[in-house]
Amino acid sequence: MGLGRWSEAVRERAKAALHRPSPYGPDLDVTSFEPGLSAGEPEPELVSQTGLDLERAKREAMYVQVDQALVKYFSKVPGVEVKCLERLLEEEPDVAKEYLWRLLDPATDKYTAIAALKGAGGYFVRVKRGAKVEVPVQACMFIRSSSLQAPHNLVIVEEGAEATIHIGCLTMPEAAALHAAMSEIYVERGARLKMIMVHAWNAVTHVRPRTVIKVEEGGELLSYYMNLSKVKSLQTYPLVKLAPGARAYIASIILGRGGAEIDVGTKVELEDASAEIVSRVLARDSSRVYARALLSGPSGQGHIECSGLMLSDEARIVMYPELDAKGPRARLTHEASIGKLSEEEINYLISKGFSREEAEGILVRGFMNVELSFLPERLQKYVSSVLDVMKKMATM
Amino acid sequence: MLRLENVRARVEGKEVLKGISLSLREGEVLYVLGPNGCGKTSLLRAIAGYPGYEVEGRVEFYGEDISSLPAEQRAARGVGIAHQIPPRLSNVNTGALLEQMCQKFGCNSVREVAELLNIKHLLGRPFGKGFSGGELKRVELATLLLQRPKLALIDEPDSGVDVDSVAVIAEGIRRLLSSSTRGAIIVTHSGLMARLVEPSGVCIMLDGRLVKCGGRELLEEAMGRGFRALVGGS
């Protein structure tokens, strides 16, 4: 099938789903959002909140998109290719057809549909077979105008390669936008991918990313997701498919602020593989956070650890840790807890000379701690800096 | 340096201190002994301004009435407390917390203190999680060494720990007393620590009151005869 007919087939499937709601999160009228075409660079002070270092990325590898308009992309890192999706379609249509809309179905819901019909841009990152790359590819998705931003991202970490991607998604404070990024990520046999994603939205933006990550035999995925800002609504439930011998550690640290409605989680399908899903949810103001986690498969080992911290009387946290053993060789466990800051712990820190605000900040920052030792030192610092920003936003 | 005048304290409505008066001069190490539940911890907490204690009377520190100051301001003036059992701080990294204390109080090095108290292996772990009794005490004492208080209030440093740990803790207390700390009140119900850190005064506490004070001989007597027998069964 030629590229034209392939694209047309994708669009036809999408059209049929344009009014199909997601089973999760508040429903939206996606047709009210038109693609945005603002120009210019992202605002540096906002970008820095996501831990991205675009100055440094200029010497390494980066992709920057504002609304649906491309700003720049390149890679100076040996073994790493970065380009925009349109360029991939133009230069390597067979690769595009082989990998795009394979893990994701454009007819899944209205958000995949609108992305297939009106989306533009998105990064294509390919890490060559056997390349061991510690330098992160930095990708920035910036929304400047009240519009639709629906890029389609494709990442291929080829057999035996190692790669790191650090993604920051953010908006200008006043932009009432819909972000519906499609991401299809392939971690091939024996490859390793470390992924850091930071969301810093505003109080009027709706966010509906759709992500599927396929990890082949012996592959490894380390994923850190942080949502630190206000958002009108955020719903995402990425799927990770683990082949035999694959491993995954997936951590999410989510801060609900203002009147946000957040429904996030991770599904992992495993077969003779191992996975750990860790989520830390903090809810302040009148935010509502629904945290989901699902481990399913016929065999393998998995654990879910969900912790919630209530930071106001009006907030709400609901947790759904689910285990689905499809065979007797599946060993699946979970633990979940929700509570508030302990007065005993606050008082202890006050007796050590900290003010109440400082004590709460220490405990909130501690609550957000997840296992970072899997990451190289530079990335540990990036994640820590983002968590420090989150701590301030949680306690200010 | 410290003077308490008829200090009374209540916790959740229950009277735990019933009129304590005492003075501590620079260079003194006062041991307060007494049975469990007699108010020893409450005495230290009342001096430190621990939240949740309703305190009446006067707590004077270097001539200043600190009775109405919150705990963090007393700490800033040089009042430090090492608790008997610090709480486990969910996921707070031990090294990061000690580093924050070090920065706040301008200490030299967390690592040096960690080496002295043999807690280097705990720095990367969540505060208190899975620590043994001795490790908890040593980490708690580390917070004092980093805080470098003028007055150290040390709650049962020798309870629930092995002999080796007691020796390390004693070394830490001696280091404290040979540097910035000018006086200490050590609370205990065993006399173990007093063999390693010399007392300059001893008081016996019963039912929220200091019932008898004296020198080292009082400690030996109390250990030999028991607290209540010592004060005539009162």
PDB file of N, CA, C and O in Angstrom, chain A residues 280 344-345 347-356 358 362-363 366-367 369, chain B residues 50-51 72 75 81 83 86-91 100-101 104-105 127 140 143:
ATOM      1  N   ARG A 280       2.968   8.289  43.179  1.00  0.00           N
ATOM      2  CA  ARG A 280       2.856   9.198  44.317  1.00  0.00           C
ATOM      3  C   ARG A 280       1.898  10.305  43.888  1.00  0.00           C
ATOM      4  O   ARG A 280       2.174  11.027  42.930  1.00  0.00           O
ATOM      5  N   GLU A 344       2.997  14.221  64.102  1.00  0.00           N
ATOM      6  CA  GLU A 344       4.151  13.784  64.892  1.00  0.00           C
ATOM      7  C   GLU A 344       5.450  14.074  64.119  1.00  0.00           C
ATOM      8  O   GLU A 344       6.435  14.552  64.683  1.00  0.00           O
ATOM      9  N   GLU A 345       5.417  13.804  62.808  1.00  0.00           N
ATOM     10  CA  GLU A 345       6.612  14.042  62.001  1.00  0.00           C
ATOM     11  C   GLU A 345       6.883  15.538  61.849  1.00  0.00           C
ATOM     12  O   GLU A 345       8.029  15.987  61.896  1.00  0.00           O
ATOM     13  N   ASN A 347       5.992  17.886  64.002  1.00  0.00           N
ATOM     14  CA  ASN A 347       6.472  18.387  65.295  1.00  0.00           C
ATOM     15  C   ASN A 347       7.923  18.013  65.547  1.00  0.00           C
ATOM     16  O   ASN A 347       8.697  18.793  66.119  1.00  0.00           O
ATOM     17  N   TYR A 348       8.273  16.821  65.131  1.00  0.00           N
ATOM     18  CA  TYR A 348       9.662  16.389  65.295  1.00  0.00           C
ATOM     19  C   TYR A 348      10.595  17.350  64.564  1.00  0.00           C
ATOM     20  O   TYR A 348      11.602  17.814  65.122  1.00  0.00           O
ATOM     21  N   LEU A 349      10.250  17.662  63.318  1.00  0.00           N
ATOM     22  CA  LEU A 349      11.124  18.545  62.538  1.00  0.00           C
ATOM     23  C   LEU A 349      11.136  19.964  63.104  1.00  0.00           C
ATOM     24  O   LEU A 349      12.162  20.641  63.097  1.00  0.00           O
ATOM     25  N   ILE A 350       9.989  20.402  63.619  1.00  0.00           N
ATOM     26  CA  ILE A 350       9.950  21.723  64.258  1.00  0.00           C
ATOM     27  C   ILE A 350      10.907  21.738  65.453  1.00  0.00           C
ATOM     28  O   ILE A 350      11.635  22.698  65.683  1.00  0.00           O
ATOM     29  N   SER A 351      10.931  20.639  66.198  1.00  0.00           N
ATOM     30  CA  SER A 351      11.819  20.588  67.369  1.00  0.00           C
ATOM     31  C   SER A 351      13.287  20.580  66.955  1.00  0.00           C
ATOM     32  O   SER A 351      14.176  20.815  67.773  1.00  0.00           O
ATOM     33  N   LYS A 352      13.537  20.299  65.676  1.00  0.00           N
ATOM     34  CA  LYS A 352      14.913  20.332  65.161  1.00  0.00           C
ATOM     35  C   LYS A 352      15.261  21.698  64.581  1.00  0.00           C
ATOM     36  O   LYS A 352      16.292  21.861  63.921  1.00  0.00           O
ATOM     37  N   GLY A 353      14.355  22.661  64.722  1.00  0.00           N
ATOM     38  CA  GLY A 353      14.685  24.020  64.296  1.00  0.00           C
ATOM     39  C   GLY A 353      14.051  24.454  62.993  1.00  0.00           C
ATOM     40  O   GLY A 353      14.319  25.559  62.519  1.00  0.00           O
ATOM     41  N   PHE A 354      13.216  23.595  62.395  1.00  0.00           N
ATOM     42  CA  PHE A 354      12.554  23.991  61.158  1.00  0.00           C
ATOM     43  C   PHE A 354      11.221  24.665  61.473  1.00  0.00           C
ATOM     44  O   PHE A 354      10.554  24.305  62.446  1.00  0.00           O
ATOM     45  N   SER A 355      10.839  25.631  60.649  1.00  0.00           N
ATOM     46  CA  SER A 355       9.507  26.214  60.802  1.00  0.00           C
ATOM     47  C   SER A 355       8.487  25.179  60.340  1.00  0.00           C
ATOM     48  O   SER A 355       8.837  24.184  59.691  1.00  0.00           O
ATOM     49  N   ARG A 356       7.236  25.418  60.638  1.00  0.00           N
ATOM     50  CA  ARG A 356       6.197  24.471  60.200  1.00  0.00           C
ATOM     51  C   ARG A 356       6.201  24.336  58.677  1.00  0.00           C
ATOM     52  O   ARG A 356       6.077  23.245  58.130  1.00  0.00           O
ATOM     53  N   GLU A 358       8.686  24.822  56.614  1.00  0.00           N
ATOM     54  CA  GLU A 358       9.864  24.046  56.199  1.00  0.00           C
ATOM     55  C   GLU A 358       9.661  22.559  56.475  1.00  0.00           C
ATOM     56  O   GLU A 358      10.019  21.702  55.659  1.00  0.00           O
ATOM     57  N   ILE A 362       9.747  19.517  53.798  1.00  0.00           N
ATOM     58  CA  ILE A 362      10.654  18.353  53.881  1.00  0.00           C
ATOM     59  C   ILE A 362       9.866  17.058  53.737  1.00  0.00           C
ATOM     60  O   ILE A 362      10.255  16.136  53.023  1.00  0.00           O
ATOM     61  N   LEU A 363       8.719  17.013  54.395  1.00  0.00           N
ATOM     62  CA  LEU A 363       7.929  15.777  54.355  1.00  0.00           C
ATOM     63  C   LEU A 363       7.277  15.570  52.986  1.00  0.00           C
ATOM     64  O   LEU A 363       7.208  14.441  52.485  1.00  0.00           O
ATOM     65  N   GLY A 366       9.937  14.448  50.709  1.00  0.00           N
ATOM     66  CA  GLY A 366      10.235  13.048  51.009  1.00  0.00           C
ATOM     67  C   GLY A 366       9.184  12.124  50.426  1.00  0.00           C
ATOM     68  O   GLY A 366       9.498  11.086  49.851  1.00  0.00           O
ATOM     69  N   PHE A 367       7.935  12.537  50.523  1.00  0.00           N
ATOM     70  CA  PHE A 367       6.840  11.718  49.990  1.00  0.00           C
ATOM     71  C   PHE A 367       7.026  11.470  48.492  1.00  0.00           C
ATOM     72  O   PHE A 367       6.706  10.403  47.972  1.00  0.00           O
ATOM     73  N   ASN A 369       9.739  11.130  46.870  1.00  0.00           N
ATOM     74  CA  ASN A 369      10.925  10.364  46.506  1.00  0.00           C
ATOM     75  C   ASN A 369      10.554   9.024  45.888  1.00  0.00           C
ATOM     76  O   ASN A 369       9.751   8.277  46.429  1.00  0.00           O
TER      77      ASN A 369
ATOM     78  N   TYR B  50       8.349  21.975  72.600  1.00  0.00           N
ATOM     79  CA  TYR B  50       7.753  21.004  71.676  1.00  0.00           C
ATOM     80  C   TYR B  50       6.259  21.268  71.505  1.00  0.00           C
ATOM     81  O   TYR B  50       5.545  21.489  72.479  1.00  0.00           O
ATOM     82  N   PRO B  51       5.774  21.251  70.244  1.00  0.00           N
ATOM     83  CA  PRO B  51       4.351  21.530  70.013  1.00  0.00           C
ATOM     84  C   PRO B  51       3.456  20.549  70.770  1.00  0.00           C
ATOM     85  O   PRO B  51       3.803  19.382  70.948  1.00  0.00           O
ATOM     86  N   GLU B  72      11.068  26.244  67.058  1.00  0.00           N
ATOM     87  CA  GLU B  72      12.133  26.544  66.087  1.00  0.00           C
ATOM     88  C   GLU B  72      12.935  27.770  66.514  1.00  0.00           C
ATOM     89  O   GLU B  72      14.128  27.881  66.219  1.00  0.00           O
ATOM     90  N   ALA B  75      15.303  26.630  69.141  1.00  0.00           N
ATOM     91  CA  ALA B  75      16.414  25.937  68.480  1.00  0.00           C
ATOM     92  C   ALA B  75      17.397  26.957  67.909  1.00  0.00           C
ATOM     93  O   ALA B  75      18.612  26.786  68.014  1.00  0.00           O
ATOM     94  N   ILE B  81      17.369  19.303  71.038  1.00  0.00           N
ATOM     95  CA  ILE B  81      16.840  18.121  71.722  1.00  0.00           C
ATOM     96  C   ILE B  81      17.076  16.869  70.874  1.00  0.00           C
ATOM     97  O   ILE B  81      16.890  16.874  69.658  1.00  0.00           O
ATOM     98  N   HIS B  83      15.595  13.187  70.733  1.00  0.00           N
ATOM     99  CA  HIS B  83      14.446  12.466  71.271  1.00  0.00           C
ATOM    100  C   HIS B  83      14.789  11.011  71.588  1.00  0.00           C
ATOM    101  O   HIS B  83      15.709  10.437  71.010  1.00  0.00           O
ATOM    102  N   PRO B  86      12.909   8.884  67.753  1.00  0.00           N
ATOM    103  CA  PRO B  86      12.432   9.789  66.701  1.00  0.00           C
ATOM    104  C   PRO B  86      11.453   9.049  65.800  1.00  0.00           C
ATOM    105  O   PRO B  86      11.559   7.836  65.638  1.00  0.00           O
ATOM    106  N   PRO B  87      10.491   9.771  65.218  1.00  0.00           N
ATOM    107  CA  PRO B  87       9.545   9.079  64.333  1.00  0.00           C
ATOM    108  C   PRO B  87      10.217   8.696  63.025  1.00  0.00           C
ATOM    109  O   PRO B  87      11.200   9.317  62.621  1.00  0.00           O
ATOM    110  N   ARG B  88       9.696   7.683  62.387  1.00  0.00           N
ATOM    111  CA  ARG B  88      10.137   7.356  61.030  1.00  0.00           C
ATOM    112  C   ARG B  88       9.547   8.410  60.097  1.00  0.00           C
ATOM    113  O   ARG B  88       8.345   8.672  60.130  1.00  0.00           O
ATOM    114  N   LEU B  89      10.371   9.071  59.317  1.00  0.00           N
ATOM    115  CA  LEU B  89       9.887  10.115  58.419  1.00  0.00           C
ATOM    116  C   LEU B  89       9.711   9.501  57.034  1.00  0.00           C
ATOM    117  O   LEU B  89      10.696   9.210  56.355  1.00  0.00           O
ATOM    118  N   SER B  90       8.449   9.310  56.650  1.00  0.00           N
ATOM    119  CA  SER B  90       8.149   8.577  55.426  1.00  0.00           C
ATOM    120  C   SER B  90       8.991   9.064  54.255  1.00  0.00           C
ATOM    121  O   SER B  90       8.813  10.183  53.791  1.00  0.00           O
ATOM    122  N   ASN B  91       9.900   8.246  53.817  1.00  0.00           N
ATOM    123  CA  ASN B  91      10.651   8.475  52.580  1.00  0.00           C
ATOM    124  C   ASN B  91      11.620   9.648  52.599  1.00  0.00           C
ATOM    125  O   ASN B  91      12.228   9.952  51.579  1.00  0.00           O
ATOM    126  N   GLN B 100      20.397  19.258  55.258  1.00  0.00           N
ATOM    127  CA  GLN B 100      19.588  20.470  55.460  1.00  0.00           C
ATOM    128  C   GLN B 100      19.845  21.069  56.833  1.00  0.00           C
ATOM    129  O   GLN B 100      19.923  22.286  56.992  1.00  0.00           O
ATOM    130  N   MET B 101      19.969  20.186  57.834  1.00  0.00           N
ATOM    131  CA  MET B 101      20.249  20.687  59.189  1.00  0.00           C
ATOM    132  C   MET B 101      21.625  21.331  59.229  1.00  0.00           C
ATOM    133  O   MET B 101      21.831  22.370  59.859  1.00  0.00           O
ATOM    134  N   LYS B 104      21.391  24.676  57.710  1.00  0.00           N
ATOM    135  CA  LYS B 104      20.626  25.606  58.548  1.00  0.00           C
ATOM    136  C   LYS B 104      21.448  26.129  59.712  1.00  0.00           C
ATOM    137  O   LYS B 104      21.375  27.296  60.057  1.00  0.00           O
ATOM    138  N   PHE B 105      22.234  25.229  60.287  1.00  0.00           N
ATOM    139  CA  PHE B 105      22.965  25.631  61.491  1.00  0.00           C
ATOM    140  C   PHE B 105      24.450  25.867  61.232  1.00  0.00           C
ATOM    141  O   PHE B 105      25.211  26.131  62.177  1.00  0.00           O
ATOM    142  N   PHE B 127      14.697   8.046  56.476  1.00  0.00           N
ATOM    143  CA  PHE B 127      14.964   8.363  57.881  1.00  0.00           C
ATOM    144  C   PHE B 127      14.157   7.443  58.801  1.00  0.00           C
ATOM    145  O   PHE B 127      12.927   7.492  58.827  1.00  0.00           O
ATOM    146  N   GLU B 140      19.861  10.216  65.708  1.00  0.00           N
ATOM    147  CA  GLU B 140      19.246  11.295  66.485  1.00  0.00           C
ATOM    148  C   GLU B 140      20.318  12.188  67.115  1.00  0.00           C
ATOM    149  O   GLU B 140      20.210  13.418  67.104  1.00  0.00           O
ATOM    150  N   THR B 143      21.808  14.621  64.672  1.00  0.00           N
ATOM    151  CA  THR B 143      21.081  15.874  64.445  1.00  0.00           C
ATOM    152  C   THR B 143      21.544  16.940  65.438  1.00  0.00           C
ATOM    153  O   THR B 143      21.622  18.115  65.087  1.00  0.00           O
TER     154      THR B 143
END
